[in-house]
Coordinates of C-alpha atoms in Angstrom, one line a residue:
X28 CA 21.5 15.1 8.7
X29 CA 21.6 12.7 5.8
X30 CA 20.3 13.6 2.7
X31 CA 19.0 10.2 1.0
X32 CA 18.0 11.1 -2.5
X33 CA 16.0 8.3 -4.4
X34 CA 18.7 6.3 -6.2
X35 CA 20.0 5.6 -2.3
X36 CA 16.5 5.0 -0.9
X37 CA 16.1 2.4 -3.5
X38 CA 19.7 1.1 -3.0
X39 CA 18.7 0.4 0.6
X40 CA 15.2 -0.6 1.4
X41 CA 13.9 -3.7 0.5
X42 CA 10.2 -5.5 0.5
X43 CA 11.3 -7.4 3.5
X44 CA 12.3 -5.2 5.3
X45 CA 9.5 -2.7 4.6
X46 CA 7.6 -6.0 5.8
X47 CA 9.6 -6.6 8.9
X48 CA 9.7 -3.0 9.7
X49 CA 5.3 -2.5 9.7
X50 CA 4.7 -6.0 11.6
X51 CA 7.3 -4.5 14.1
X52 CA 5.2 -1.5 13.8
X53 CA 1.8 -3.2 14.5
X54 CA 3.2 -5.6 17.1
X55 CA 4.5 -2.6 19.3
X56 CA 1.2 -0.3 18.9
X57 CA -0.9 -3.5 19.9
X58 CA 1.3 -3.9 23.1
X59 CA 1.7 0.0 23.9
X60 CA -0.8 1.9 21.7
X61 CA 0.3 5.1 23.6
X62 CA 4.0 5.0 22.0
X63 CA 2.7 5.5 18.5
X64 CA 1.0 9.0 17.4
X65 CA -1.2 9.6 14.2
X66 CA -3.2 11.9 14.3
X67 CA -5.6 12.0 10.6
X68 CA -3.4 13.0 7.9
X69 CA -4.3 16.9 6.2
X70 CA -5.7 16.6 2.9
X71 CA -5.6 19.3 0.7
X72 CA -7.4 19.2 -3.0
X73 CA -5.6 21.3 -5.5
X74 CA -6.6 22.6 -8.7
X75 CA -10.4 22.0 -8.2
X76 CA -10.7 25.9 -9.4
X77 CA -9.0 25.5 -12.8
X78 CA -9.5 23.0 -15.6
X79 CA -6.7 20.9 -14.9
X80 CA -7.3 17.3 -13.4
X81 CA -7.5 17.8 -9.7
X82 CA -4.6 15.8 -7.0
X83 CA -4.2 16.7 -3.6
X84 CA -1.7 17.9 -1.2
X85 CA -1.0 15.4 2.1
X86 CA 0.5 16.5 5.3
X87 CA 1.3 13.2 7.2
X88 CA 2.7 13.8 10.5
X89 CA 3.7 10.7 13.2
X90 CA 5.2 9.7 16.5
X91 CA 7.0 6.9 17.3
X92 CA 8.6 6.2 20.5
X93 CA 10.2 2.6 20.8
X94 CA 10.9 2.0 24.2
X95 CA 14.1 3.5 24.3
X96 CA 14.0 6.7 21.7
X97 CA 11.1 8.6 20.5
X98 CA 11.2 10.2 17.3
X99 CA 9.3 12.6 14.4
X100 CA 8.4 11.6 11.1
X101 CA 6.8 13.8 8.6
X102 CA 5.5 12.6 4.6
X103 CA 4.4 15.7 2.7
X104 CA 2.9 14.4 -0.6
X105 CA 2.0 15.5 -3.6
X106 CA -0.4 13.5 -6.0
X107 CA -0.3 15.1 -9.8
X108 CA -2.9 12.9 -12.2
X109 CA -1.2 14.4 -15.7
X110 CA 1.9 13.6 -14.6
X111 CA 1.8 10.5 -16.6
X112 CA 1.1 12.6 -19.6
X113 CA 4.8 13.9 -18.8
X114 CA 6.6 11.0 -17.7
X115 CA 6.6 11.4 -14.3
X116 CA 5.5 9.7 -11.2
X117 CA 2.1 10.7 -10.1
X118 CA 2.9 10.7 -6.6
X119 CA 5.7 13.3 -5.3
X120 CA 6.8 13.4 -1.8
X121 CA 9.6 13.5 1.0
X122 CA 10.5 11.9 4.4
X123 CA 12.1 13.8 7.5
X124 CA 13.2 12.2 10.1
X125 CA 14.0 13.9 13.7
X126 CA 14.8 12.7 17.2
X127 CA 12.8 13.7 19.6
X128 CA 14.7 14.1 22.4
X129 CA 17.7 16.8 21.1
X130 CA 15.2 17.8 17.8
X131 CA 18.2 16.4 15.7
X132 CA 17.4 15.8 12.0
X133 CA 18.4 12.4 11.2
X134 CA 17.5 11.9 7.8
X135 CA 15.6 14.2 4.7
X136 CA 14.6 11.7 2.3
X137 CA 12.8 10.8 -1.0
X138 CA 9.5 9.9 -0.3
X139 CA 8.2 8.6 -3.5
X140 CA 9.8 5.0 -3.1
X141 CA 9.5 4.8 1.0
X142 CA 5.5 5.4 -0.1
X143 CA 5.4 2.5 -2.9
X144 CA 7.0 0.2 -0.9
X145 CA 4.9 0.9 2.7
X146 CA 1.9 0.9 0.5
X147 CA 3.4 -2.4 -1.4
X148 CA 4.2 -4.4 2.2
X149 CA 0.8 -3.4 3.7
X150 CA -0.3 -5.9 1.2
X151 CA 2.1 -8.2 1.5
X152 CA 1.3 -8.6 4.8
X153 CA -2.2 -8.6 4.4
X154 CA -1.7 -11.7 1.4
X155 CA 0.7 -13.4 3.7
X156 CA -2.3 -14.1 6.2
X157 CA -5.4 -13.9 3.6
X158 CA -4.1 -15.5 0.6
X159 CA -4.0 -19.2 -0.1
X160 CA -0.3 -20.5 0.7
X161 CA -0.4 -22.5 -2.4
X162 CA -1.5 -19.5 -4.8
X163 CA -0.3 -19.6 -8.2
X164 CA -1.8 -16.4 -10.2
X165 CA -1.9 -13.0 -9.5
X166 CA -4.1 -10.6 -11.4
X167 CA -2.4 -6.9 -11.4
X168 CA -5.7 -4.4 -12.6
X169 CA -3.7 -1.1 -13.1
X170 CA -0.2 -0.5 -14.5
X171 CA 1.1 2.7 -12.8
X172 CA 3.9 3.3 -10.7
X173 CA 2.3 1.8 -7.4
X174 CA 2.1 -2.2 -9.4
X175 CA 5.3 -2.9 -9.2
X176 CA 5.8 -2.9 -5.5
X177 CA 2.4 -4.3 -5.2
X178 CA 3.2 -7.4 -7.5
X179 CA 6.7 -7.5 -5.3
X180 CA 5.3 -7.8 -2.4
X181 CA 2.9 -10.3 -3.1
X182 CA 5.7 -12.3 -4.8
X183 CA 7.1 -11.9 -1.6
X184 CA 5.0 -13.9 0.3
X185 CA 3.3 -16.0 -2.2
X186 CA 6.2 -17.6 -3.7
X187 CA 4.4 -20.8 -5.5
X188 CA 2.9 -17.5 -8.0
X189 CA 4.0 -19.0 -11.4
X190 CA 1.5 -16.5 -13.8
X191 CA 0.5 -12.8 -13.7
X192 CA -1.9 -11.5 -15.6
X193 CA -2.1 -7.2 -16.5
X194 CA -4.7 -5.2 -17.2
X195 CA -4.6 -1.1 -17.5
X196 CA -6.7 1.1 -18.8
X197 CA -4.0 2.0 -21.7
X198 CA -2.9 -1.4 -23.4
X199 CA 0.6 1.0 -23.6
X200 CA 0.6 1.1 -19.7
X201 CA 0.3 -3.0 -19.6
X202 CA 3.1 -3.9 -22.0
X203 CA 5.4 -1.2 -20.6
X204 CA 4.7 -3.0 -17.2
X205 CA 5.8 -6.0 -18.3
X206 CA 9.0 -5.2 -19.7
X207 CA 9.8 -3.1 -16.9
X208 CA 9.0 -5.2 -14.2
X209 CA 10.9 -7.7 -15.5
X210 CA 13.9 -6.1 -16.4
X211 CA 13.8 -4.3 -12.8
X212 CA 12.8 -7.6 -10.8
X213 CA 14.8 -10.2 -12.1
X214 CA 14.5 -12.1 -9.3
X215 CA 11.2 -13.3 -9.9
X216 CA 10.5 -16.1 -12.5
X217 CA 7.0 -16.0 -13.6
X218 CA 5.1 -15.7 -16.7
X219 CA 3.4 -12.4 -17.3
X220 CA 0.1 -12.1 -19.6
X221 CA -0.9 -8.7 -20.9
X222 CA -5.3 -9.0 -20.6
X223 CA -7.7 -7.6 -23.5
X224 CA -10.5 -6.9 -20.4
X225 CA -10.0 -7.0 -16.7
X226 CA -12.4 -10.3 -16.7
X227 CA -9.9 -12.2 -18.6
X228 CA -7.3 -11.0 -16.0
X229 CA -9.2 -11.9 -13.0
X230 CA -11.3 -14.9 -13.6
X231 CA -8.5 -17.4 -12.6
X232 CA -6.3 -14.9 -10.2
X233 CA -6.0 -16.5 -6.3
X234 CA -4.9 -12.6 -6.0
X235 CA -5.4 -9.3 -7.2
X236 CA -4.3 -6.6 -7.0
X237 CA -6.0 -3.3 -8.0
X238 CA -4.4 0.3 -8.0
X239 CA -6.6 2.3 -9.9
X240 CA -8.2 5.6 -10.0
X241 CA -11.9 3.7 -11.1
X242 CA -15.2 5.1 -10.1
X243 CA -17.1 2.1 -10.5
X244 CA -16.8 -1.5 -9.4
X245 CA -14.1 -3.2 -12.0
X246 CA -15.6 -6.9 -11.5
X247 CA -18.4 -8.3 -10.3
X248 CA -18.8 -11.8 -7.8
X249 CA -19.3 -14.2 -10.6
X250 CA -16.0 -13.5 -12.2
X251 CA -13.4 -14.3 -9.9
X252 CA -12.8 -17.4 -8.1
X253 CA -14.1 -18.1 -4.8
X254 CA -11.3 -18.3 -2.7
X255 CA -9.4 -15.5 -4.4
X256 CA -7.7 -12.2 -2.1
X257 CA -8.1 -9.0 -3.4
X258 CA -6.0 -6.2 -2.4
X259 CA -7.7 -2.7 -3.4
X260 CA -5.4 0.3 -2.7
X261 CA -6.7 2.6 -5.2
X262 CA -10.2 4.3 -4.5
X263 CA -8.9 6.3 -2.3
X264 CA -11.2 9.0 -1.5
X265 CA -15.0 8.8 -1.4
X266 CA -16.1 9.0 -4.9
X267 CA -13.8 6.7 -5.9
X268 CA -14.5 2.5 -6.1
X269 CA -12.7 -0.2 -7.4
X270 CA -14.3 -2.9 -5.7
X271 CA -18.0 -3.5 -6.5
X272 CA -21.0 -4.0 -3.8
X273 CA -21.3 -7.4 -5.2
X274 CA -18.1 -8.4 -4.3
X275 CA -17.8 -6.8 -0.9
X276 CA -21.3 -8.0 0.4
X277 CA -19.8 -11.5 -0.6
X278 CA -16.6 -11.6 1.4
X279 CA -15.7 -14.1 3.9
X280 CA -13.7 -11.7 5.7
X281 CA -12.7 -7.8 4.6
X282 CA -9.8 -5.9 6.4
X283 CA -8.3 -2.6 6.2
X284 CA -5.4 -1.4 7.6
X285 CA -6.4 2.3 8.9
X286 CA -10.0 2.1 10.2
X287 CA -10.3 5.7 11.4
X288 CA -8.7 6.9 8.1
X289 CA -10.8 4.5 6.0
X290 CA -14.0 5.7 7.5
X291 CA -13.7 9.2 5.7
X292 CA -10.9 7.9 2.8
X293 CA -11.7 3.6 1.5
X294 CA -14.5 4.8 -1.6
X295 CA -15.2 1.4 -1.8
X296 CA -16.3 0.4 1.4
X297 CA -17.8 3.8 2.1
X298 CA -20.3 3.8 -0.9
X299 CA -20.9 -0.3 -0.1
X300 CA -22.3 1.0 3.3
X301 CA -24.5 4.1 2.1
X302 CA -25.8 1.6 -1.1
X303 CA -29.3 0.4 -0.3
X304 CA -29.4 -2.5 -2.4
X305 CA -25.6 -3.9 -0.6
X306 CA -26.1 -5.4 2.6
X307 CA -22.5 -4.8 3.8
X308 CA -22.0 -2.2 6.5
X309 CA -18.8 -0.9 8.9
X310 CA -20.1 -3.6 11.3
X311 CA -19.2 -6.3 8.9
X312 CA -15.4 -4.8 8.8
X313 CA -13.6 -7.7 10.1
X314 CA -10.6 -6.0 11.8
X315 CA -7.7 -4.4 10.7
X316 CA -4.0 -5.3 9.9
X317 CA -2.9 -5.4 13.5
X318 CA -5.4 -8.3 14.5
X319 CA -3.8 -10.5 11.3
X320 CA -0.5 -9.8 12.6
X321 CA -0.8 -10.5 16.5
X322 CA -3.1 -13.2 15.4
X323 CA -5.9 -11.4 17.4
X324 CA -7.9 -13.0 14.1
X325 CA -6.7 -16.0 12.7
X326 CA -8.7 -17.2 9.0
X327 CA -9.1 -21.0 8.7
X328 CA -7.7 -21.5 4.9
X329 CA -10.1 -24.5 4.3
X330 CA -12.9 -22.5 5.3
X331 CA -11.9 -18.8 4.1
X332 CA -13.9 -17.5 1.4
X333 CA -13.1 -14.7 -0.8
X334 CA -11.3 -12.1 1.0
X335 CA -10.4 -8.3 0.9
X336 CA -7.8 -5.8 2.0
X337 CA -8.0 -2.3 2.2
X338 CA -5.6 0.0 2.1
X339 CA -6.0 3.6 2.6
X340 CA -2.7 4.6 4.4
X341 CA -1.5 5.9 7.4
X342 CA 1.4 7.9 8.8
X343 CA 3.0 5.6 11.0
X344 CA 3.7 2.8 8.7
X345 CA 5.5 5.5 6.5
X346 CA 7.1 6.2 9.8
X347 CA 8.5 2.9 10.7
X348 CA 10.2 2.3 7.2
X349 CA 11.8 5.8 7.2
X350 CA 13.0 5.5 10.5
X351 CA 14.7 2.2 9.9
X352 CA 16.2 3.7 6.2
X353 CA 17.0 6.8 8.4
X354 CA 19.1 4.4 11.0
X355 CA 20.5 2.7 8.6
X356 CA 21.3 5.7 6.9
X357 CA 23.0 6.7 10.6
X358 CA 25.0 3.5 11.1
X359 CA 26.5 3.0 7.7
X360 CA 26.6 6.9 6.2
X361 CA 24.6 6.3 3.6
X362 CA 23.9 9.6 1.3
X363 CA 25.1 13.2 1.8
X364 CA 25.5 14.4 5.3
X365 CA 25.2 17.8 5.6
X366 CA 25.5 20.2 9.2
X367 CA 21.6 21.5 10.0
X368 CA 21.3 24.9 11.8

């Protein structure tokens, strides 16, 4: 078994081929939906009996069988909200990897990175089929540790972006953002603006990005542009919204990339449905990430509207990029390899 700690998980897996590694993903599930398993991830709240600021405890179990080998992946997550407060990641987890057929472990890995960057390429996909090919802003509302991939990955597949524009709730967050992002991605030559209010941010953006822990909408429709794509992977459980009705009721086309997870976990979308004055329901969803990628739904540019993206998460994406980190891992004996059993 190889033990990949974070410093090698990072060394190793890159947006594109956290990219590759989910279209693969949704390309094979489309053709053979019985080869993937993922069943609804176990959510367990924590601290919602004491006076600290309640996270939850995820149990994200899948199986992936690719024609040839079938294997086991499981995330086990922690999300801490006053971990900030002690300069720590929020989001806490690990990876294991196991084959199937003997019950080997492959690979025991750090999961925090692994769950940035699958989160991060999710939309990259989804603004490498939504977004304007000619975009040239990106709007990042929320600083914390999931923004950087996120402004990666739409790098990634935007690359005319010239200006980026912060906004966090702490002014502290937003400048630390930009000096780390830019020391860590050097790679990317554009100029990054640090936003008094989340309207300056957004009003000339052709993409956002929002990764927030907001009850409320953040914007409303007459403050972005009309063509913009928004990619909302915050508000993840039901009382939480980053995206207003206004906004959702007005889109051209809105995505997600879990539906059965989203119906009980996308806030935004959930509360846009049960709100009597919004007149978007679950039967205006347009699809999900799989019809973008096997071009099931294909979005005239010219004609496309203001867009959205979901994201809520789901084991087998998580699965497909730790399996390829964990054959990688295999081939070139990356990390510490240790005897199990």
């Amino acid at each position: 078994m190889h033990i990949l700690d974070s410093k090698t998980v990072k060394s190793q897996l890159t947006m594109t081929m956290a990219i590759d590694s989910i279209e693969q993903l949704l390309t094979l599930q489309a053709q053979h939906p019985e080869w993937i398993k993922c069943p609804e991830r176990l959510v367990i709240p924590t601290f919602t009996a004491s006076d600290k600021n309640s996270g939850s405890h995820l149990s994200m179990p899948s199986v992936l069988f690719d024609g040839h080998e079938e294997f086991a992946i499981v995330k086990l997550v922690t999300i801490c909200p006053d971990n900030p407060k002690r300069n720590l990641p929020t989001t806490t987890a690990v990876v294991s990897v196991s084959n199937n057929d003997t019950g080997e472990i492959l690979a025991f890995m750090d999961g925090v990175y692994v769950t940035q960057v699958r989160t991060a390429a999710l939309s990259g996909i989804a603004s490498k089929y939504l977004a304007k090919p000619d975009s040239q802003q990106v709007a990042v509302i929320g600083c914390g540790g999931m923004a950087y991939e996120q402004l990666n990955a739409v790098l990634t597949v935007c690359p005319n972006i010239k200006k980026v524009t912060l906004w966090n709730r702490t002014a502290k967050g937003a400048n630390t953002f930009k000096t780390q992002f830019s020391e860590q991605y050097p790679e990317w030559s554009v100029t990054i603006e640090v936003c008094a209010d989340i309207a300056s941010a957004v009003k000339d953006a052709d993409v956002i990005n929002l990764a927030t822990r907001a009850t409320e909408g953040l914007f409303e429709i007459n403050q972005i542009k009309a063509d913009v794509h928004i990619n909302a992977v915050g508000a993840y459980q039901p009382e939480m919204k980053e995206v207003s009705d206004s906004v959702i009721e007005a889109c051209s086309h809105v995505f997600i990339d879990d539906i059965a997870g989203g119906r009980h976990e996308a806030g935004d979308l959930i509360q846009a449905d049960a709100a009597e004055g919004c007149s978007w329901t679950w039967e205006d969803l347009s699809g999900d990430l799989a019809d973008l990628v096997t071009k099931n739904i294909t979005i005239d540019q010219d004609k496309k509207g203001i867009t959205l993206f979901k994201s809520v998460g789901a084991a087998s994406f998580d699965a497909a990029v730790a399996l390829k980190v964990a054959q990688k891992a295999k081939d070139e004996g990356l990390g510490q390899l240790i005897t199990w059993g």
